[in-house]
Tab-separated table of C-alpha atoms and ligand atoms in Angstrom:
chain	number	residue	atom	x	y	z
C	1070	UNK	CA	8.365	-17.735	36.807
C	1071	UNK	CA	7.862	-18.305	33.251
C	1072	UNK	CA	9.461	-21.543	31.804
C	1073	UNK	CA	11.711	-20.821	28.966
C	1074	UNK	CA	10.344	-22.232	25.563
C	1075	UNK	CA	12.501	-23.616	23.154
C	1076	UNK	CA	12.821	-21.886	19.583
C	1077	UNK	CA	9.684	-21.941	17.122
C	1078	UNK	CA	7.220	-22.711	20.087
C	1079	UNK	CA	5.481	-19.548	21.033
C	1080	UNK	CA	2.511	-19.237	18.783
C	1081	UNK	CA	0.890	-16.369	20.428
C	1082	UNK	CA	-0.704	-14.216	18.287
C	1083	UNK	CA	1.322	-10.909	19.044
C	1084	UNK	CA	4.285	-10.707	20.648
C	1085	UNK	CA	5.215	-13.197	18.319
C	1086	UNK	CA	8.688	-15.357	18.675
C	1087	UNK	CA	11.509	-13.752	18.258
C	1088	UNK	CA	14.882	-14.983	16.724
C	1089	UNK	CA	18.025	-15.389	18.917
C	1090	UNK	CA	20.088	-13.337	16.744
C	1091	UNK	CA	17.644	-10.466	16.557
C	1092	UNK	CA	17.448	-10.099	20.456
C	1093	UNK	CA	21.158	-10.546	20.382
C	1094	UNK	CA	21.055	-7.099	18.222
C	1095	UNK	CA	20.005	-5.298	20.939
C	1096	UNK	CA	22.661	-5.306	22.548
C	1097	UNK	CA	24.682	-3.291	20.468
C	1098	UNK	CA	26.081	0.022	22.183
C	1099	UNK	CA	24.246	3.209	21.857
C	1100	UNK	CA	25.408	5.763	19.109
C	1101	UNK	CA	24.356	9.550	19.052
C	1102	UNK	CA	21.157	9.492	16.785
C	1103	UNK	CA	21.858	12.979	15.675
C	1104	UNK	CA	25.087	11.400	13.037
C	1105	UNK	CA	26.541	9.899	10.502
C	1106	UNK	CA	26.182	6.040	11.953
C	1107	UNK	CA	22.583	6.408	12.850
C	1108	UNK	CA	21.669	7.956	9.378
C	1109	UNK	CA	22.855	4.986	7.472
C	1110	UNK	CA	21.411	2.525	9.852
C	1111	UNK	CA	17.442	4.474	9.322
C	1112	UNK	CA	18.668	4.882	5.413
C	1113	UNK	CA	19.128	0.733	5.739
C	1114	UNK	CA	15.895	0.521	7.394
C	1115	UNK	CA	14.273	2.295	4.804
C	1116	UNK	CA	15.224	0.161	2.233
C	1117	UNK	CA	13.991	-2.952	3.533
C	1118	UNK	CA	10.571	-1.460	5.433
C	1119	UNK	CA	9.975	-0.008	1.744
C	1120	UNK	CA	9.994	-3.564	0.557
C	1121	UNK	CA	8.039	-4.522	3.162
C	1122	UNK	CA	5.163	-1.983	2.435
C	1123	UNK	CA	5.496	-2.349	-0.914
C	1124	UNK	CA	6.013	1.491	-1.602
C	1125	UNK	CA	8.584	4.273	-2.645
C	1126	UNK	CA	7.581	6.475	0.006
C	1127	UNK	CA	9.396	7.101	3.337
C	1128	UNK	CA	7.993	5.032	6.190
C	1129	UNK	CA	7.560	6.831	9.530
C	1130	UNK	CA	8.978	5.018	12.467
C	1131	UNK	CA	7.835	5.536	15.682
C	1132	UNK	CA	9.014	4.041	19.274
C	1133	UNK	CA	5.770	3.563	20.388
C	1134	UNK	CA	3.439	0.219	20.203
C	1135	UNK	CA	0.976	0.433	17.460
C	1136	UNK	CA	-1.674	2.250	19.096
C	1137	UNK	CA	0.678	5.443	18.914
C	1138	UNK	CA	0.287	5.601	14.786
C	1139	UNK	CA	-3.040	4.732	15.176
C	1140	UNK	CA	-3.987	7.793	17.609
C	1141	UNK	CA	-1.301	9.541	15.104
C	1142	UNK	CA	-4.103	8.856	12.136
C	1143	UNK	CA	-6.771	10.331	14.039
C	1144	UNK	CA	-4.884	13.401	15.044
C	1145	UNK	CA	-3.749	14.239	11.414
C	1146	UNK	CA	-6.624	12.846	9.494
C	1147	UNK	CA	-8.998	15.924	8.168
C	1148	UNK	CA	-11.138	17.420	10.380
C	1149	UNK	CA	-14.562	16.317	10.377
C	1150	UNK	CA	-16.813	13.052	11.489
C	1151	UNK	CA	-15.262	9.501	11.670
C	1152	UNK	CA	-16.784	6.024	10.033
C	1153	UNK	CA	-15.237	3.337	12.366
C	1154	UNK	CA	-15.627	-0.218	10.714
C	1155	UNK	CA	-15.682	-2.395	13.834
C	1156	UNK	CA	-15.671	-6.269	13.923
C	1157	UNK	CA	-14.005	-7.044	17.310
C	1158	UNK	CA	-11.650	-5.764	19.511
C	1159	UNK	CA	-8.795	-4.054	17.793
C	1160	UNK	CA	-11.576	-1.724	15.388
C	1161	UNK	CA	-13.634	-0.845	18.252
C	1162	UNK	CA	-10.335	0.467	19.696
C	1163	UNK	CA	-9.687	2.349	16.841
C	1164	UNK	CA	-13.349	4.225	16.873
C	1165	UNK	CA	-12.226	4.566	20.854
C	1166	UNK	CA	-9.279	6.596	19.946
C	1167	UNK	CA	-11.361	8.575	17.598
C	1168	UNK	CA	-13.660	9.593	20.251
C	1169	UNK	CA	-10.997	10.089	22.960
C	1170	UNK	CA	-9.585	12.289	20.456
C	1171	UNK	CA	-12.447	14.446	20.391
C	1172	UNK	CA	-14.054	13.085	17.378
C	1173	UNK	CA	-17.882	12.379	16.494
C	1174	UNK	CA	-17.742	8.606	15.320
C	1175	UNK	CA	-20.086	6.816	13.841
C	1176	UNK	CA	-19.930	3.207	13.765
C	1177	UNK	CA	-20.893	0.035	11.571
C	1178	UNK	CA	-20.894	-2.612	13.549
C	1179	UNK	CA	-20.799	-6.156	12.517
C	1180	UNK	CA	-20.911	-9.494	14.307
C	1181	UNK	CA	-17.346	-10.936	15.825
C	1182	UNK	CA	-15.806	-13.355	13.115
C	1183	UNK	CA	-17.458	-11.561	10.084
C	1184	UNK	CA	-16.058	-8.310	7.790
C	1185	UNK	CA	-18.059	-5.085	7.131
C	1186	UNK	CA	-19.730	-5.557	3.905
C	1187	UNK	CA	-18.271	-3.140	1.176
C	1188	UNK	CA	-21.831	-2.151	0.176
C	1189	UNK	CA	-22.502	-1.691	4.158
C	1190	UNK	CA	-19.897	1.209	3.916
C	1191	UNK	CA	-20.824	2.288	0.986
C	1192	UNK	CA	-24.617	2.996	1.817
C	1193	UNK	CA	-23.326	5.146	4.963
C	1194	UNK	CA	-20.370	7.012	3.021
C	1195	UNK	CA	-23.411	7.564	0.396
C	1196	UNK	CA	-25.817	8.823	3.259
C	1197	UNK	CA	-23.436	11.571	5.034
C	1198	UNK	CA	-19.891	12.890	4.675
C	1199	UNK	CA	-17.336	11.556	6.522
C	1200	UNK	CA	-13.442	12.636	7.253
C	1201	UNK	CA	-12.100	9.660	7.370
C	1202	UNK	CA	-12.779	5.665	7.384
C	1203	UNK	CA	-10.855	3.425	10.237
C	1204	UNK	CA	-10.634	-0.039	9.001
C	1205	UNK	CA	-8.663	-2.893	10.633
C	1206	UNK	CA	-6.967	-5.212	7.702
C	1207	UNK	CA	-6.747	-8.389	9.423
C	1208	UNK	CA	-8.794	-8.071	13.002
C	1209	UNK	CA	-6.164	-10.133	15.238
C	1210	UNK	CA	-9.142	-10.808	18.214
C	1211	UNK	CA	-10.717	-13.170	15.158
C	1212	UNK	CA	-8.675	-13.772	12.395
C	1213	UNK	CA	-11.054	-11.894	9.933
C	1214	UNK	CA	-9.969	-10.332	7.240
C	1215	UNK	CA	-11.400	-7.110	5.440
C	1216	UNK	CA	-10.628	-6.345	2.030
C	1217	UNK	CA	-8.606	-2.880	2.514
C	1218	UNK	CA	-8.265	-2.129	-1.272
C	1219	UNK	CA	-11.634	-2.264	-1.695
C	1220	UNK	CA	-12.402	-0.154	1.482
C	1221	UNK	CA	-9.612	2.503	0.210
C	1222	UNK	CA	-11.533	2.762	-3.126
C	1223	UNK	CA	-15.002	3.378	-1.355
C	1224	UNK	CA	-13.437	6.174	0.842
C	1225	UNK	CA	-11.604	8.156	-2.021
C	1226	UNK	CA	-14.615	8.180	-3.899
C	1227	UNK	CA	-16.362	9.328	-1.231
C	1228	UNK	CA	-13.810	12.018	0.134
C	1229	UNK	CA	-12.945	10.367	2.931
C	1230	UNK	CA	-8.841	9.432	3.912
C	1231	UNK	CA	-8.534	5.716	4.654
C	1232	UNK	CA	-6.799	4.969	8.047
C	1233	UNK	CA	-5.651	1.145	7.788
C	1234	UNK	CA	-4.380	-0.949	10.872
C	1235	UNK	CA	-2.401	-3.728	9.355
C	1236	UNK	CA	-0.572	-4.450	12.561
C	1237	UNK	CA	-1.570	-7.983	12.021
C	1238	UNK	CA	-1.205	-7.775	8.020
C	1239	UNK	CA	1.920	-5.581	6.801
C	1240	UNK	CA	4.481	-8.480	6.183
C	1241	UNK	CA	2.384	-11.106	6.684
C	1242	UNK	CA	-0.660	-10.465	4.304
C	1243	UNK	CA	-0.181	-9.137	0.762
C	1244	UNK	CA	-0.531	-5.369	1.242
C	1245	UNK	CA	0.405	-2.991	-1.759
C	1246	UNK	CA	0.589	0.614	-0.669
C	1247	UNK	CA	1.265	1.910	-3.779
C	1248	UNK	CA	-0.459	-0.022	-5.902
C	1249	UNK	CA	-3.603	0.305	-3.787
C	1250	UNK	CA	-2.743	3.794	-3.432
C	1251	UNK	CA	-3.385	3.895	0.447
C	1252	UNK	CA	-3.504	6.920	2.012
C	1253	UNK	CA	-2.578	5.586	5.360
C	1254	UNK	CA	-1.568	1.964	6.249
C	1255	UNK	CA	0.490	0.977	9.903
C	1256	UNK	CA	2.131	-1.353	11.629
C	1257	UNK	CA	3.354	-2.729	14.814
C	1258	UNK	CA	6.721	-4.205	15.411
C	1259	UNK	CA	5.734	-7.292	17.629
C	1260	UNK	CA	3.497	-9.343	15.090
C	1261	UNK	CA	4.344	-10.142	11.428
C	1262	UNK	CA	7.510	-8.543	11.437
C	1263	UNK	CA	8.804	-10.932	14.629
C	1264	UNK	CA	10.631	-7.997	16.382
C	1265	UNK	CA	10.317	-7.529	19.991
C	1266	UNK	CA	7.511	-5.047	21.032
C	1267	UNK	CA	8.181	-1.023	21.115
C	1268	UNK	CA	8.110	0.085	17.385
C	1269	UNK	CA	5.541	0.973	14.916
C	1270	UNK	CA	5.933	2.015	11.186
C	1271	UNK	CA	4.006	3.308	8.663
C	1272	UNK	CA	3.078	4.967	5.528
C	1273	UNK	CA	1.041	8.000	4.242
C	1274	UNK	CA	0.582	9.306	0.935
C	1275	UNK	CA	1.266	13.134	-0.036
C	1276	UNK	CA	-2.090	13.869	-0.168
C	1277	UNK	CA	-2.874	12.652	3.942
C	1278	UNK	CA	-0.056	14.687	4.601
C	1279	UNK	CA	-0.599	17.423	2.732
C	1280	UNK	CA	-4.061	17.925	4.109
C	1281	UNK	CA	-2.578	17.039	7.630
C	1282	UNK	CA	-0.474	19.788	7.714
C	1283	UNK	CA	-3.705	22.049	7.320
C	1284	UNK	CA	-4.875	20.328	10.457
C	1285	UNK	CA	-4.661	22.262	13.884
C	1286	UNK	CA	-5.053	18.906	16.447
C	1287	UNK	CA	-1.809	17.329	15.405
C	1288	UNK	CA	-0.465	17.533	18.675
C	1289	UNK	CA	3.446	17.234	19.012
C	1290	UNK	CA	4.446	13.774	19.449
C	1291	UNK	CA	2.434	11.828	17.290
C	1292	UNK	CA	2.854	14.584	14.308
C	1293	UNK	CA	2.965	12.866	11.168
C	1294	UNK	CA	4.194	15.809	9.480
C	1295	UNK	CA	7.253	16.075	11.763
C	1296	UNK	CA	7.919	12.430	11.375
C	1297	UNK	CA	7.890	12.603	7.449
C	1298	UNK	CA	10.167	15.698	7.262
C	1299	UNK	CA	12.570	14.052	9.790
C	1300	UNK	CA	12.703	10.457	7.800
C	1301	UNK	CA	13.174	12.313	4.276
C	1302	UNK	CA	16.279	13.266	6.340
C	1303	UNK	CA	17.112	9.914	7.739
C	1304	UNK	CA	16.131	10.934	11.503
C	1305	UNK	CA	13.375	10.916	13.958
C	1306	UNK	CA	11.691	13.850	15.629
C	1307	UNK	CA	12.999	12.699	19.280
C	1308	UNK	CA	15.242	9.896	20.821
C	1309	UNK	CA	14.244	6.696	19.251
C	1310	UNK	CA	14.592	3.352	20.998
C	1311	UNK	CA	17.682	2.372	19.436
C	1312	UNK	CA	18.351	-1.451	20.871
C	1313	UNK	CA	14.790	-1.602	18.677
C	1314	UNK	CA	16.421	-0.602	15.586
C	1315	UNK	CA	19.417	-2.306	16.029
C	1316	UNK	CA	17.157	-5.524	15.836
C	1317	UNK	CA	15.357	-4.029	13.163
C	1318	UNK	CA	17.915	-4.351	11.420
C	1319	UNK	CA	18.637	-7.678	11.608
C	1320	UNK	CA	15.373	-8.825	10.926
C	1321	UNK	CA	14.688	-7.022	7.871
C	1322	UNK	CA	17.597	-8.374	6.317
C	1323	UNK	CA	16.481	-11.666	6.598
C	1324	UNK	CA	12.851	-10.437	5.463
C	1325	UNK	CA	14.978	-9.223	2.180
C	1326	UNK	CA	16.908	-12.338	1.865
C	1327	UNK	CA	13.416	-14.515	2.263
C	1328	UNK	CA	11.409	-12.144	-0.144
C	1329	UNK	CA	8.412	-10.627	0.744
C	1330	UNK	CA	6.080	-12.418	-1.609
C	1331	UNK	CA	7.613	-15.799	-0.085
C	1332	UNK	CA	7.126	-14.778	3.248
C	1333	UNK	CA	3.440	-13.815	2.278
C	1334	UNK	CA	3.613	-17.304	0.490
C	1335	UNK	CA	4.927	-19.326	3.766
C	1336	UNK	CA	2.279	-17.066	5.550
C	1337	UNK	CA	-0.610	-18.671	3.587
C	1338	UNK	CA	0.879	-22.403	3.699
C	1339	UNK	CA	0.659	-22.323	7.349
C	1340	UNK	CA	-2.600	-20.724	7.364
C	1341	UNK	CA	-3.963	-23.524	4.837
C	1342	UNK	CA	-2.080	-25.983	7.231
C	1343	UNK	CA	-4.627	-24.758	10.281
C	1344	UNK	CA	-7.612	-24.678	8.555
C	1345	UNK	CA	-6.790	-28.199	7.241
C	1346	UNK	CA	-6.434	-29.479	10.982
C	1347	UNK	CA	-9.495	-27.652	12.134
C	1348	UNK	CA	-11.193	-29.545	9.232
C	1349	UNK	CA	-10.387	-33.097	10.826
C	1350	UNK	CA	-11.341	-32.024	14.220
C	1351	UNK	CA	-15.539	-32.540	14.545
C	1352	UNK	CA	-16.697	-29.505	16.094
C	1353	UNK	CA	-13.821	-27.258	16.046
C	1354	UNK	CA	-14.780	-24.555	13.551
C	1355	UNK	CA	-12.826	-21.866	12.134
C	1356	UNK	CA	-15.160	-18.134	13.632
C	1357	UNK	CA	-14.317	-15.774	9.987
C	1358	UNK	CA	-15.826	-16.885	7.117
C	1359	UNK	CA	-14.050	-18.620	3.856
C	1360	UNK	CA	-12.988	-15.862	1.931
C	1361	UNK	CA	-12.009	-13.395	4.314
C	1362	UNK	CA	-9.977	-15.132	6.584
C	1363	UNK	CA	-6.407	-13.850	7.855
C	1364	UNK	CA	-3.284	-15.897	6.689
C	1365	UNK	CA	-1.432	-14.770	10.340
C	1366	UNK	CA	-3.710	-15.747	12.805
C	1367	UNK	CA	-7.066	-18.038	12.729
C	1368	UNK	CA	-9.755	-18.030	15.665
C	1369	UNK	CA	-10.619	-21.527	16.384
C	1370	UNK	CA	-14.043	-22.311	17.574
C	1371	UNK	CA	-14.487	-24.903	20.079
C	1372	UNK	CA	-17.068	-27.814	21.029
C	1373	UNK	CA	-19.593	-27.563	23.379
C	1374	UNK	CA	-17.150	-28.196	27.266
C	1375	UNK	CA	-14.228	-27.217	25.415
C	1376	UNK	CA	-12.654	-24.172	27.116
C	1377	UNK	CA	-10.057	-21.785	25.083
C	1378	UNK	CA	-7.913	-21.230	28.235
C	1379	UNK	CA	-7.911	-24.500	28.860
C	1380	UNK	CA	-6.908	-25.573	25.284
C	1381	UNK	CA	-3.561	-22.634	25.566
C	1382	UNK	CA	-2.629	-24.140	29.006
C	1383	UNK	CA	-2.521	-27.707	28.039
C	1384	UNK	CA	-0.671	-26.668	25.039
C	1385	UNK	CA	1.401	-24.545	27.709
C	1386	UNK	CA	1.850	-27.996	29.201
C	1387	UNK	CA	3.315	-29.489	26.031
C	1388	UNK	CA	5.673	-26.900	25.864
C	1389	UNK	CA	4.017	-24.630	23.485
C	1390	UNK	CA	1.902	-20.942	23.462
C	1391	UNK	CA	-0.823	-20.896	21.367
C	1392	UNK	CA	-3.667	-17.914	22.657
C	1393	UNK	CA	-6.899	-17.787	24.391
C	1394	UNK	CA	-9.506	-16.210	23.066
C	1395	UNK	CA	-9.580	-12.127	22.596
C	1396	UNK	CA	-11.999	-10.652	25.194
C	1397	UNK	CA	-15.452	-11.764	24.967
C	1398	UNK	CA	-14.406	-15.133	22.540
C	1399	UNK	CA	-12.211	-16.041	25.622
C	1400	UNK	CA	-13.331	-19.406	25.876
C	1401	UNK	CA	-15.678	-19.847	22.727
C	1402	UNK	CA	-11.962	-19.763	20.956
C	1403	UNK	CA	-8.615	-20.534	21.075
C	1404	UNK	CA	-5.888	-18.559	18.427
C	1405	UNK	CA	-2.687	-19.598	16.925
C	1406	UNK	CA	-0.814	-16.574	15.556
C	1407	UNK	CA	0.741	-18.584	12.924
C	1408	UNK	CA	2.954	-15.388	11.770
C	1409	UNK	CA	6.383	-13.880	11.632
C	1410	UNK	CA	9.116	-16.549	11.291
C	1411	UNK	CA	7.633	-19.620	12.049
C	1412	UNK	CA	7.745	-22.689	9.542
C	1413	UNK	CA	5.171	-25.070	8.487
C	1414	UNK	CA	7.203	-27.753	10.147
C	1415	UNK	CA	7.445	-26.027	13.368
C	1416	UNK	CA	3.661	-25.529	13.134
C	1417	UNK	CA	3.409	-29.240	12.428
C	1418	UNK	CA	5.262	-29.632	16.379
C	1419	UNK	CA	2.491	-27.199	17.715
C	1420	UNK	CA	-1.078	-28.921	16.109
C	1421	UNK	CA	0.290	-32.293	17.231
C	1422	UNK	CA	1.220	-30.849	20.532
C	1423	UNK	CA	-2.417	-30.123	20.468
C	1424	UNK	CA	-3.391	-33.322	19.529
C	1425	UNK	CA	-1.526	-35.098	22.396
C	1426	UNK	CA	-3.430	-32.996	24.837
C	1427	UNK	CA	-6.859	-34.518	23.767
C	1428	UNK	CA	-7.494	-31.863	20.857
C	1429	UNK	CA	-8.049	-35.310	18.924
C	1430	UNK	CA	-11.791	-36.158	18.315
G	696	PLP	C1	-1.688	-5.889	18.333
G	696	PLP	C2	-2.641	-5.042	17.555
G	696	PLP	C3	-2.823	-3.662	17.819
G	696	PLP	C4	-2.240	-2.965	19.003
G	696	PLP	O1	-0.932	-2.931	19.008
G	696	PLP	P1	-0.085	-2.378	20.247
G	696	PLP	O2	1.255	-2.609	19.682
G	696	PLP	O3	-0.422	-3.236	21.421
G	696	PLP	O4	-0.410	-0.975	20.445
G	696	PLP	C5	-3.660	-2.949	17.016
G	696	PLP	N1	-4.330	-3.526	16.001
G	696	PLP	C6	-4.203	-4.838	15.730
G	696	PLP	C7	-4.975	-5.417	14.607
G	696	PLP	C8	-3.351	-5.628	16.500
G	696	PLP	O5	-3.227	-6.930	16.224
């Protein structure tokens, strides 16, 4: 059985902790989601996922994990060939989608840890024409971090949409969809946003939809189209998982009353906070590069007999949840997913909980 943490202690990257008071939400009793209550509650929603995205536009929800609006991209993006930017595990699923969707993809791989060059893209959007561009913002399996409004300015002026997974960025990360003019950005409940799994939102511009609604592979479910024309109505196409919302909510009220540029600002404090500790730890490393590295979660690189599952379960030990490597960085890494509503302080209680356990060189 799993021991029950107390508050501000579960540093996984994704589910990330949830508040008390948010879970408590969900337990609200149901309401018909074809009236008046349920309206006002999405219309609420709106309001404070449009502050979140930074934009003016609707935001689609969806009671699915992520991976539903990222299969949604591919089905409604134009028809055509793919260019899948892949630098670990959460872009090479994207391409995978792409190709289980029926679509030729062609990928630029890079190694784990580092960020497709924009001049990498570039020379391939230059070489062929592509539909569309997947690009992960902030690649969760190793804290790198790809410039997205540069990789949205490469695709436009190459013809190609620009599908964004921000599931570890979107209220964690500054992202401006309408500034940046994105065509399509999305998110998942359980990471930034500190909900509990089971929802994912996001945004596309008139133009993605305009072009989707020429396109004959939309399928039914994940129709973009359908969930756009039901929003602008304050609705979903089918039942959505209302104990979800209900915690939705609550959450993005606080994310209103906290700001979204201070959250972004706390965000980056408690990333500067881990890459400070890595510093005073000989031969712990940080695997992205300065420069593009991911204010939510940070890869740690290990020395030479230092396992990442054994680093989580003596932190485990302590009290705490920090993650094990993603995939093949198992044990080269460790991650904290230093996102959501955690504090500096309370990230103070996890490094020194690592410390105790002999992170201490
Ligand atoms: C967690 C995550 C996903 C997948 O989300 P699910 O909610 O499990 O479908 C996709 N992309 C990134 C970058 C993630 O961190």
């Amino acid at each position: 059985m799993t021991r029950l943490l107390d508050e501000g202690r579960f540093f996984l990257p994704g589910p990330t902790e949830v508040r008390a008071e948010v879970l408590a939400a969900m337990t609200r009793p149901m309401m018909p989601h074809r009236g008046k209550a349920f309206e006002e509650l999405f219309a609420r929603l709106q309001v404070g996922l449009q502050q979140v995205f930074r934009t003016t536009r609707p935001i689609l929800v969806s009671s699915s994990s992520a991976t539903g609006l990222m299969e949604a991209a591919v089905r409604c993006a134009p028809a055509g060939p793919i260019l899948a930017l892949v630098n670990g595990a959460f872009s090479e699923r994207f391409a995978h989608v792409a190709r289980a969707c029926g679509r030729t993809v062609e990928v630029i791989e890079v190694p784990l840890g580092e960020v497709v060059a924009p001049e990498a893209a570039e020379a391939r959007l230059r070489a062929s024409s592509f539909a569309a561009v997947t690009v992960v913002h902030s690649e969760t399996s190793t804290g790198a971090l790809t410039d997205i409004r540069a990789m949205q300015l490469l695709a436009r002026r190459h013809g190609a949409m620009c599908l964004i997974d921000s599931v570890t960025g979107v209220a964690g990360i500054p992202v401006e969809t309408d500034g940046w003019e994105l065509d399509y950005v999305f998110t998942g409940s359980q990471k930034a946003l500190a909900l509990p799994p089971g929802l994912a939102f996001a945004v596309a511009s008139d133009a993605f939809l305009a072009q989707a609604r020429s396109t004959g592979s939309r399928g039914l479910y994940f129709d973009l189209v359908e969930f756009e024309a039901f929003a602008r109505k304050s609705q979903t196409p089918n039942t959505p998982a209302l104990s979800l919302l209900y915690a939705a909510d609550v959450q993005l009220a606080a994310i209103v009353a906290e700001g979204i540029e201070a959250r972004w600002a706390r965000h980056r404090a408690m990333a500067d906070r881990v890459r400070g500790w890595v510093a005073e730890h000989e031969g712990y490393g940080i695997l992205a590069p300065a420069g593009a590295r991911a204010d939510t979660v940070t890869a740690i690189t290990l020395p030479e007999g230092v396992r990442g599952s054994d680093v989580a379960a003596s932190a485990e030990a302590e009290g705490y949840v920090v993650g094990t490597g993603y995939g093949k960085l198992r044990d080269r890494t460790f991650r904290i997913g230093h996102m959501g509503d955690h504090t500096l302080q309370g990230l103070e209680g996890c490094l020194a909980a690592l410390d105790r356990r002999g992170g201490k060189r």
